[in-house]
Amino acid sequence: MASVLEDPSLERHLKGHKDAVTCTDFCPNHKQLASGSMDKTLMIWNLASKARAFRFVGHQDIITGVHFSPSGNLVATSSKDRTVRLWKPTIKGESKVIKAHTAAVRSVAFSHDGQRLATASDDKSVKVWSVPRHCFLYSLNQHTNWVCCARFSPDARLIASCGDDRTVRLWDTSSKHCINCFTDYGGSATSVDFNPSGTCIASSGSDSSLRIWDLRTNKLIQHYQGTNFMITGSSDSTVKILDLLEGRLMYTLHGHKGPVFTVAFSRGGDLFSSGGADAQVLMWRTNFDTKPYLSVLQQHSHRATVDPPPHVSDIHPRAPHLHHPLPTEIQIIPQVSDTRSSDPQIIELDQTARSVTRHKRRGGSGDGDGPEWLRGPSAGDLPVFTPTLVSNAAIDRWHQTAICSE
């Protein structure tokens, strides 16, 4: 008889990058996965069996962030080359270059209506851009050191940012003012994101800590009732699944050889990806997230494999419990070939030597020179890679906010 609780399982093993994978994101249509790397390339993986993958070449330095637009028809990447690129994930290989900052760009994120783009940079600023008009809108400038990450709230009224100044800042997008600053960090604040309702933010730090802040009370909280699970990647080469409601570690997943730099959920939450220094992208099936939560707790209480607890000092159970679920450690051998298909054929689209047509920026001001249109080779008889529009879905998880269709 099948178990009530299904363990997470390795779904796909994607090879194509030549250096460490720094960022990943799923397309809203659930058919593609994007990954950026220290090899300066963007990979678009078609998740259908035996489908071709596309390698986009254009950035001159490490790609630090990647994000699909809500409609899935654009992919934004940030890079240490100080630029942001907007790619059309098709075989034509079109992209727009935004000379965004005066230093490395650490992250890029679309707003949930697809109208705005937020970028975070080592020049200590967060910048906001208009996607339809392809122009700079305004800067947020109160960080005193490198800004590592910036994310929109689900209603786009707020932006959360964090950085090497050991702060997490909350910005009002109407007034352009910093309305709150959280400073409870022993090291750099490296990543931040909103929960689906926009009432809380989760942040991680270089001190190996995870923190959840309630924006209604401006305090650290023990749990968030709308979300049960959080997934994290670590320099110890593992991916960990945490139960936020109970304040416990549930799973430790092994599969990478070296630090894990990025984790990302699909919009539906049934898949998640991880990428790391071993240049691999692993796609996992959640499995347990489809089961009733009480069934998860009941089944998990009988497990006997113990894993040392992670540093989660700011997340505690609400009260003593009769059952104490023990985490499960899952070992995946990276050398095992993809069980569904062989390594995909990779089509390389080089944009470093394309003809360039400059377009004048409309409105706004800033130190960027605006976007440049770049067009790749003609499609010929190669297949067209076309994402489709999807509707909004409620997502009960962290590290990937809910997305609305354009």
Tab-separated table of C-alpha atoms in Angstrom:
chain	number	residue	atom	x	y	z
A	1	MET	CA	0.000	0.000	0.000
A	2	ALA	CA	1.322	3.432	-0.863
A	3	SER	CA	2.386	5.686	1.967
A	4	VAL	CA	0.187	8.624	2.930
A	5	LEU	CA	3.260	10.834	2.858
A	6	GLU	CA	5.334	10.849	-0.297
A	7	ASP	CA	8.944	11.958	0.026
A	8	PRO	CA	10.381	14.600	-2.300
A	9	SER	CA	11.945	12.971	-5.326
A	10	LEU	CA	14.431	13.976	-8.005
A	11	GLU	CA	12.428	14.542	-11.185
A	12	ARG	CA	15.023	15.802	-13.691
A	13	HIS	CA	18.788	16.182	-13.828
A	14	LEU	CA	19.701	19.048	-16.175
A	15	LYS	CA	23.248	19.415	-17.508
A	16	GLY	CA	24.351	22.246	-19.773
A	17	HIS	CA	26.078	24.947	-17.765
A	18	LYS	CA	29.872	25.025	-17.651
A	19	ASP	CA	30.187	26.698	-14.258
A	20	ALA	CA	28.239	27.173	-11.030
A	21	VAL	CA	24.482	27.763	-11.299
A	22	THR	CA	23.557	30.965	-9.474
A	23	CYS	CA	19.805	31.350	-10.036
A	24	THR	CA	16.724	29.504	-11.295
A	25	ASP	CA	13.060	30.295	-11.944
A	26	PHE	CA	10.074	28.386	-13.320
A	27	CYS	CA	7.878	29.767	-16.089
A	28	PRO	CA	4.263	30.309	-14.977
A	29	ASN	CA	3.070	27.847	-17.630
A	30	HIS	CA	4.967	25.100	-15.805
A	31	LYS	CA	6.661	24.005	-19.023
A	32	GLN	CA	10.017	25.775	-18.828
A	33	LEU	CA	12.771	26.403	-16.319
A	34	ALA	CA	15.336	29.198	-16.604
A	35	SER	CA	18.785	29.089	-15.022
A	36	GLY	CA	21.671	31.554	-14.876
A	37	SER	CA	25.286	30.732	-14.233
A	38	MET	CA	28.799	31.921	-13.563
A	39	ASP	CA	29.487	30.840	-17.149
A	40	LYS	CA	27.616	34.062	-18.175
A	41	THR	CA	24.833	32.184	-19.967
A	42	LEU	CA	21.082	31.858	-19.546
A	43	MET	CA	19.638	28.387	-20.114
A	44	ILE	CA	15.969	27.864	-20.958
A	45	TRP	CA	15.015	24.245	-20.310
A	46	ASN	CA	11.897	22.808	-21.925
A	47	LEU	CA	10.585	20.383	-19.342
A	48	ALA	CA	8.884	18.113	-21.854
A	49	SER	CA	10.642	14.789	-22.352
A	50	LYS	CA	13.469	14.806	-24.933
A	51	ALA	CA	12.882	18.492	-25.723
A	52	ARG	CA	15.606	20.882	-26.811
A	53	ALA	CA	17.182	23.388	-24.432
A	54	PHE	CA	18.311	26.894	-25.372
A	55	ARG	CA	21.494	28.626	-24.264
A	56	PHE	CA	21.391	32.444	-24.494
A	57	VAL	CA	24.770	34.166	-24.691
A	58	GLY	CA	25.053	37.917	-24.214
A	59	HIS	CA	26.083	38.909	-20.703
A	60	GLN	CA	29.741	39.772	-20.229
A	61	ASP	CA	29.953	38.570	-16.624
A	62	ILE	CA	28.282	36.266	-14.103
A	63	ILE	CA	24.470	36.115	-14.195
A	64	THR	CA	23.232	36.799	-10.671
A	65	GLY	CA	19.438	36.672	-11.001
A	66	VAL	CA	16.672	35.402	-13.283
A	67	HIS	CA	12.904	35.943	-13.228
A	68	PHE	CA	10.061	35.084	-15.607
A	69	SER	CA	7.401	37.732	-16.195
A	70	PRO	CA	3.889	36.816	-14.998
A	71	SER	CA	2.782	36.115	-18.581
A	72	GLY	CA	5.865	34.005	-19.281
A	73	ASN	CA	6.731	35.930	-22.462
A	74	LEU	CA	9.810	37.638	-20.977
A	75	VAL	CA	12.748	36.507	-18.878
A	76	ALA	CA	14.758	39.110	-16.967
A	77	THR	CA	18.375	38.482	-15.985
A	78	SER	CA	20.774	40.541	-13.878
A	79	SER	CA	24.543	40.379	-14.091
A	80	LYS	CA	27.794	41.554	-12.612
A	81	ASP	CA	28.379	43.299	-15.955
A	82	ARG	CA	26.089	46.079	-14.559
A	83	THR	CA	23.265	45.332	-16.978
A	84	VAL	CA	19.827	43.776	-16.976
A	85	ARG	CA	18.565	41.909	-20.028
A	86	LEU	CA	14.976	41.230	-21.027
A	87	TRP	CA	14.861	38.093	-23.150
A	88	LYS	CA	12.102	36.636	-25.288
A	89	PRO	CA	12.470	32.908	-24.603
A	90	THR	CA	12.094	31.889	-28.245
A	91	ILE	CA	14.450	30.511	-30.867
A	92	LYS	CA	14.752	34.002	-32.404
A	93	GLY	CA	16.889	35.035	-29.466
A	94	GLU	CA	15.664	38.618	-29.043
A	95	SER	CA	16.666	40.647	-26.003
A	96	LYS	CA	16.803	44.197	-24.695
A	97	VAL	CA	19.787	45.496	-22.748
A	98	ILE	CA	19.245	47.914	-19.870
A	99	LYS	CA	22.388	49.614	-18.604
A	100	ALA	CA	20.925	49.554	-15.160
A	101	HIS	CA	23.549	50.437	-12.555
A	102	THR	CA	27.078	51.705	-12.000
A	103	ALA	CA	28.110	48.445	-10.283
A	104	ALA	CA	27.184	44.769	-10.349
A	105	VAL	CA	23.435	44.027	-10.407
A	106	ARG	CA	22.622	41.374	-7.801
A	107	SER	CA	18.934	40.649	-8.407
A	108	VAL	CA	16.013	41.369	-10.709
A	109	ALA	CA	12.278	40.854	-10.154
A	110	PHE	CA	9.028	41.635	-11.946
A	111	SER	CA	6.058	43.112	-10.112
A	112	HIS	CA	3.039	40.842	-9.995
A	113	ASP	CA	1.217	42.749	-12.707
A	114	GLY	CA	4.283	42.600	-14.955
A	115	GLN	CA	4.434	46.396	-15.303
A	116	ARG	CA	7.497	47.097	-13.168
A	117	LEU	CA	10.973	45.680	-12.707
A	118	ALA	CA	13.069	46.058	-9.539
A	119	THR	CA	16.852	45.722	-9.586
A	120	ALA	CA	19.322	45.637	-6.685
A	121	SER	CA	22.979	46.550	-7.047
A	122	ASP	CA	26.396	46.907	-5.485
A	123	ASP	CA	26.047	50.659	-6.109
A	124	LYS	CA	23.896	50.624	-2.914
A	125	SER	CA	20.653	51.348	-4.757
A	126	VAL	CA	17.397	49.694	-5.722
A	127	LYS	CA	16.023	50.890	-9.056
A	128	VAL	CA	12.538	50.524	-10.488
A	129	TRP	CA	11.858	50.352	-14.222
A	130	SER	CA	8.801	50.473	-16.465
A	131	VAL	CA	8.550	47.248	-18.461
A	132	PRO	CA	6.106	48.442	-21.184
A	133	ARG	CA	7.980	51.731	-21.748
A	134	HIS	CA	11.444	50.250	-21.166
A	135	CYS	CA	12.529	53.238	-19.090
A	136	PHE	CA	13.946	54.094	-15.686
A	137	LEU	CA	11.423	55.325	-13.080
A	138	TYR	CA	13.126	55.977	-9.739
A	139	SER	CA	15.857	54.929	-7.289
A	140	LEU	CA	15.706	53.913	-3.627
A	141	ASN	CA	18.961	54.946	-1.992
A	142	GLN	CA	19.138	54.500	1.792
A	143	HIS	CA	21.215	51.314	1.907
A	144	THR	CA	24.776	51.980	3.071
A	145	ASN	CA	26.381	48.964	1.408
A	146	TRP	CA	25.762	46.517	-1.442
A	147	VAL	CA	22.104	45.615	-2.010
A	148	CYS	CA	21.715	41.866	-2.509
A	149	CYS	CA	18.021	41.443	-3.257
A	150	ALA	CA	14.799	43.385	-3.946
A	151	ARG	CA	11.263	42.027	-4.308
A	152	PHE	CA	7.790	43.498	-4.862
A	153	SER	CA	4.870	42.733	-2.564
A	154	PRO	CA	1.944	40.933	-4.254
A	155	ASP	CA	0.022	44.221	-4.615
A	156	ALA	CA	3.169	46.122	-5.761
A	157	ARG	CA	2.655	48.747	-3.043
A	158	LEU	CA	5.823	47.737	-1.217
A	159	ILE	CA	9.360	46.705	-2.082
A	160	ALA	CA	11.501	44.714	0.332
A	161	SER	CA	15.276	44.914	-0.042
A	162	CYS	CA	18.254	43.609	1.892
A	163	GLY	CA	21.996	43.958	1.734
A	164	ASP	CA	25.484	43.895	3.143
A	165	ASP	CA	24.622	46.726	5.540
A	166	ARG	CA	22.885	43.996	7.599
A	167	THR	CA	19.434	45.499	7.112
A	168	VAL	CA	16.131	44.520	5.547
A	169	ARG	CA	14.308	47.625	4.328
A	170	LEU	CA	10.688	48.124	3.385
A	171	TRP	CA	9.817	50.798	0.810
A	172	ASP	CA	6.529	52.474	-0.115
A	173	THR	CA	6.359	52.553	-3.922
A	174	SER	CA	4.029	55.583	-3.887
A	175	SER	CA	6.057	57.884	-1.639
A	176	LYS	CA	9.423	56.279	-2.574
A	177	HIS	CA	10.321	56.383	1.143
A	178	CYS	CA	11.756	53.711	3.416
A	179	ILE	CA	8.959	53.002	5.891
A	180	ASN	CA	10.705	50.360	7.979
A	181	CYS	CA	14.151	48.936	8.609
A	182	PHE	CA	14.892	45.593	10.294
A	183	THR	CA	18.440	45.249	11.632
A	184	ASP	CA	18.526	42.011	13.645
A	185	TYR	CA	21.405	40.432	11.719
A	186	GLY	CA	24.887	39.276	12.671
A	187	GLY	CA	25.985	39.395	9.035
A	188	SER	CA	24.799	40.412	5.596
A	189	ALA	CA	21.123	39.959	4.724
A	190	THR	CA	21.339	37.983	1.496
A	191	SER	CA	17.779	37.258	0.344
A	192	VAL	CA	14.252	38.483	1.038
A	193	ASP	CA	10.756	37.736	-0.247
A	194	PHE	CA	7.097	38.294	0.613
A	195	ASN	CA	4.583	35.626	1.537
A	196	PRO	CA	1.606	35.302	-0.879
A	197	SER	CA	-0.677	37.573	1.170
A	198	GLY	CA	1.960	40.290	1.584
A	199	THR	CA	1.657	40.377	5.372
A	200	CYS	CA	5.057	38.841	6.120
A	201	ILE	CA	8.540	38.718	4.676
A	202	ALA	CA	11.138	35.985	5.012
A	203	SER	CA	14.827	36.845	4.929
A	204	SER	CA	18.063	34.888	5.081
A	205	GLY	CA	21.485	35.982	6.254
A	206	SER	CA	25.146	35.158	5.915
A	207	ASP	CA	25.033	34.095	9.581
A	208	SER	CA	23.094	30.983	8.414
A	209	SER	CA	19.839	32.289	9.879
A	210	LEU	CA	16.277	32.481	8.559
A	211	ARG	CA	13.913	35.147	9.838
A	212	ILE	CA	10.219	35.828	9.314
A	213	TRP	CA	8.887	39.322	9.961
A	214	ASP	CA	5.231	40.254	10.496
A	215	LEU	CA	4.700	43.554	8.669
A	216	ARG	CA	1.541	44.282	10.664
A	217	THR	CA	3.435	44.362	13.972
A	218	ASN	CA	6.990	44.875	12.654
A	219	LYS	CA	8.186	41.991	14.800
A	220	LEU	CA	9.771	38.593	14.361
A	221	ILE	CA	7.130	35.880	14.496
A	222	GLN	CA	7.125	32.147	15.204
A	223	HIS	CA	5.075	30.996	12.276
A	224	TYR	CA	2.836	32.076	9.433
A	225	GLN	CA	-0.501	30.286	9.249
A	226	GLY	CA	-0.918	30.506	5.475
A	227	THR	CA	2.323	28.711	4.683
A	228	ASN	CA	3.593	25.387	6.001
A	229	PHE	CA	6.861	24.739	4.202
A	230	MET	CA	10.041	26.593	3.303
A	231	ILE	CA	12.904	25.287	1.180
A	232	THR	CA	16.463	26.538	1.541
A	233	GLY	CA	19.818	25.896	-0.109
A	234	SER	CA	23.097	25.982	1.765
A	235	SER	CA	26.865	26.012	1.377
A	236	ASP	CA	26.932	22.542	2.973
A	237	SER	CA	25.662	21.173	-0.400
A	238	THR	CA	22.187	20.329	0.935
A	239	VAL	CA	18.630	21.468	0.305
A	240	LYS	CA	16.498	21.550	3.444
A	241	ILE	CA	12.713	21.534	3.790
A	242	LEU	CA	11.420	23.224	6.922
A	243	ASP	CA	7.986	22.991	8.499
A	244	LEU	CA	7.285	26.583	9.547
A	245	LEU	CA	4.073	25.786	11.398
A	246	GLU	CA	5.856	23.359	13.703
A	247	GLY	CA	9.292	24.975	13.598
A	248	ARG	CA	10.984	21.721	12.548
A	249	LEU	CA	13.342	20.415	9.910
A	250	MET	CA	11.546	17.799	7.791
A	251	TYR	CA	13.966	16.800	5.030
A	252	THR	CA	17.602	17.160	4.086
A	253	LEU	CA	18.127	16.519	0.375
A	254	HIS	CA	21.534	15.552	-0.987
A	255	GLY	CA	22.393	15.692	-4.659
A	256	HIS	CA	24.797	18.541	-5.241
A	257	LYS	CA	28.577	18.431	-5.007
A	258	GLY	CA	29.382	21.775	-3.452
A	259	PRO	CA	27.408	24.800	-2.219
A	260	VAL	CA	23.778	25.225	-3.297
A	261	PHE	CA	23.309	28.800	-4.486
A	262	THR	CA	19.659	28.868	-5.514
A	263	VAL	CA	16.300	27.217	-4.922
A	264	ALA	CA	12.989	28.079	-6.593
A	265	PHE	CA	9.444	26.736	-6.576
A	266	SER	CA	7.178	26.317	-9.564
A	267	ARG	CA	4.104	28.552	-9.404
A	268	GLY	CA	1.938	25.625	-8.319
A	269	GLY	CA	4.375	24.488	-5.656
A	270	ASP	CA	4.514	20.871	-6.857
A	271	LEU	CA	8.052	21.224	-8.253
A	272	PHE	CA	11.166	23.000	-7.048
A	273	SER	CA	14.639	23.434	-8.472
A	274	SER	CA	18.106	23.777	-7.004
A	275	GLY	CA	21.378	24.878	-8.533
A	276	GLY	CA	24.899	25.103	-7.232
A	277	ALA	CA	28.636	25.212	-7.645
A	278	ASP	CA	28.641	21.837	-9.415
A	279	ALA	CA	27.040	23.482	-12.509
A	280	GLN	CA	23.979	21.248	-12.182
A	281	VAL	CA	20.289	22.102	-12.077
A	282	LEU	CA	18.226	19.528	-10.191
A	283	MET	CA	14.446	19.562	-10.481
A	284	TRP	CA	12.560	17.939	-7.628
A	285	ARG	CA	8.939	16.905	-7.180
A	286	THR	CA	7.528	18.095	-3.865
A	287	ASN	CA	5.039	15.216	-3.372
A	288	PHE	CA	4.291	15.874	0.296
A	289	ASP	CA	2.830	19.309	-0.453
A	290	THR	CA	-0.171	17.663	-2.144
A	291	LYS	CA	-1.160	15.807	1.035
A	292	PRO	CA	-3.358	17.156	3.871
A	293	TYR	CA	-1.164	18.770	6.493
A	294	LEU	CA	-2.462	16.628	9.372
A	295	SER	CA	-1.683	13.509	7.355
A	296	VAL	CA	1.838	14.799	6.827
A	297	LEU	CA	2.343	15.263	10.563
A	298	GLN	CA	0.831	11.899	11.459
A	299	GLN	CA	2.874	9.972	8.915
A	300	HIS	CA	6.049	11.893	9.634
A	301	SER	CA	5.844	11.198	13.375
A	302	HIS	CA	6.802	7.540	12.754
A	303	ARG	CA	10.088	8.303	11.010
A	304	ALA	CA	13.278	7.269	12.759
A	305	THR	CA	16.099	8.929	10.799
A	306	VAL	CA	17.440	11.900	12.730
A	307	ASP	CA	19.180	14.876	11.166
A	308	PRO	CA	20.960	17.566	13.215
A	309	PRO	CA	18.710	20.629	13.565
A	310	PRO	CA	19.566	23.650	11.406
A	311	HIS	CA	20.066	27.155	12.732
A	312	VAL	CA	16.444	28.324	12.937
A	313	SER	CA	16.505	30.141	16.269
A	314	ASP	CA	13.836	32.625	15.200
A	315	ILE	CA	11.257	29.974	14.275
A	316	HIS	CA	9.690	28.062	17.159
A	317	PRO	CA	6.667	25.792	17.668
A	318	ARG	CA	3.609	27.530	19.011
A	319	ALA	CA	3.188	25.027	21.845
A	320	PRO	CA	4.368	21.545	22.933
A	321	HIS	CA	3.170	18.731	20.667
A	322	LEU	CA	2.425	15.089	21.321
A	323	HIS	CA	4.229	14.047	18.158
A	324	HIS	CA	7.734	15.172	17.300
A	325	PRO	CA	8.306	14.642	13.570
A	326	LEU	CA	11.832	13.660	12.727
A	327	PRO	CA	13.485	14.899	9.546
A	328	THR	CA	14.222	12.504	6.737
A	329	GLU	CA	17.532	12.572	4.889
A	330	ILE	CA	17.360	11.687	1.199
A	331	GLN	CA	20.530	10.877	-0.715
A	332	ILE	CA	20.474	11.396	-4.484
A	333	ILE	CA	23.457	10.308	-6.562
A	334	PRO	CA	24.176	13.136	-9.035
A	335	GLN	CA	25.807	10.824	-11.572
A	336	VAL	CA	22.529	8.990	-12.206
A	337	SER	CA	21.277	9.861	-15.677
A	338	ASP	CA	17.907	11.482	-16.256
A	339	THR	CA	15.286	8.786	-15.873
A	340	ARG	CA	12.879	10.483	-18.281
A	341	SER	CA	15.145	11.518	-21.122
A	342	SER	CA	18.746	11.794	-22.187
A	343	ASP	CA	20.598	15.095	-21.925
A	344	PRO	CA	18.686	17.586	-24.100
A	345	GLN	CA	20.058	18.948	-27.329
A	346	ILE	CA	21.230	22.485	-26.605
A	347	ILE	CA	20.797	25.275	-29.160
A	348	GLU	CA	23.133	28.211	-28.556
A	349	LEU	CA	21.903	31.741	-29.301
A	350	ASP	CA	24.821	34.189	-29.193
A	351	GLN	CA	23.853	37.845	-28.802
A	352	THR	CA	27.294	39.313	-28.272
A	353	ALA	CA	27.788	40.275	-31.936
A	354	ARG	CA	24.305	41.192	-33.176
A	355	SER	CA	23.294	44.402	-34.913
A	356	VAL	CA	22.090	46.990	-32.411
A	357	THR	CA	19.372	49.609	-32.812
A	358	ARG	CA	19.211	52.152	-30.013
A	359	HIS	CA	15.866	53.405	-28.766
A	360	LYS	CA	15.554	56.668	-26.933
A	361	ARG	CA	14.316	56.456	-23.354
A	362	ARG	CA	11.019	58.086	-22.607
A	363	GLY	CA	10.605	59.871	-19.315
A	364	GLY	CA	12.408	59.367	-16.037
A	365	SER	CA	16.030	60.007	-15.287
A	366	GLY	CA	18.962	57.941	-14.196
A	367	ASP	CA	22.464	56.903	-15.042
A	368	GLY	CA	21.381	54.120	-17.417
A	369	ASP	CA	21.485	54.568	-21.173
A	370	GLY	CA	18.198	52.790	-21.746
A	371	PRO	CA	17.501	49.543	-23.559
A	372	GLU	CA	19.016	48.288	-26.772
A	373	TRP	CA	17.213	45.917	-29.118
A	374	LEU	CA	19.170	42.832	-30.043
A	375	ARG	CA	17.923	40.285	-32.540
A	376	GLY	CA	19.337	36.815	-32.950
A	377	PRO	CA	19.475	34.696	-36.093
A	378	SER	CA	16.363	33.763	-38.019
A	379	ALA	CA	14.554	30.732	-36.733
A	380	GLY	CA	14.979	28.707	-39.911
A	381	ASP	CA	13.473	25.295	-39.432
A	382	LEU	CA	14.178	25.151	-35.686
A	383	PRO	CA	11.228	24.820	-33.305
A	384	VAL	CA	9.665	27.908	-31.759
A	385	PHE	CA	9.745	28.083	-27.970
A	386	THR	CA	6.520	29.877	-26.972
A	387	PRO	CA	5.259	30.155	-23.375
A	388	THR	CA	1.530	30.611	-22.803
A	389	LEU	CA	-0.510	32.857	-20.534
A	390	VAL	CA	-1.622	31.340	-17.243
A	391	SER	CA	-4.047	32.454	-14.568
A	392	ASN	CA	-3.211	33.392	-10.998
A	393	ALA	CA	-2.836	30.604	-8.437
A	394	ALA	CA	-2.550	30.627	-4.663
A	395	ILE	CA	0.853	29.355	-3.577
A	396	ASP	CA	1.533	28.239	0.000
A	397	ARG	CA	5.298	28.519	0.155
A	398	TRP	CA	8.257	30.854	0.618
A	399	HIS	CA	11.120	31.937	-1.677
A	400	GLN	CA	8.707	32.350	-4.605
A	401	THR	CA	5.816	34.783	-4.370
A	402	ALA	CA	2.420	34.250	-5.988
A	403	ILE	CA	2.192	35.479	-9.575
A	404	CYS	CA	-0.745	37.131	-11.319
A	405	SER	CA	-1.284	36.993	-15.061
A	406	GLU	CA	-0.809	40.140	-17.071
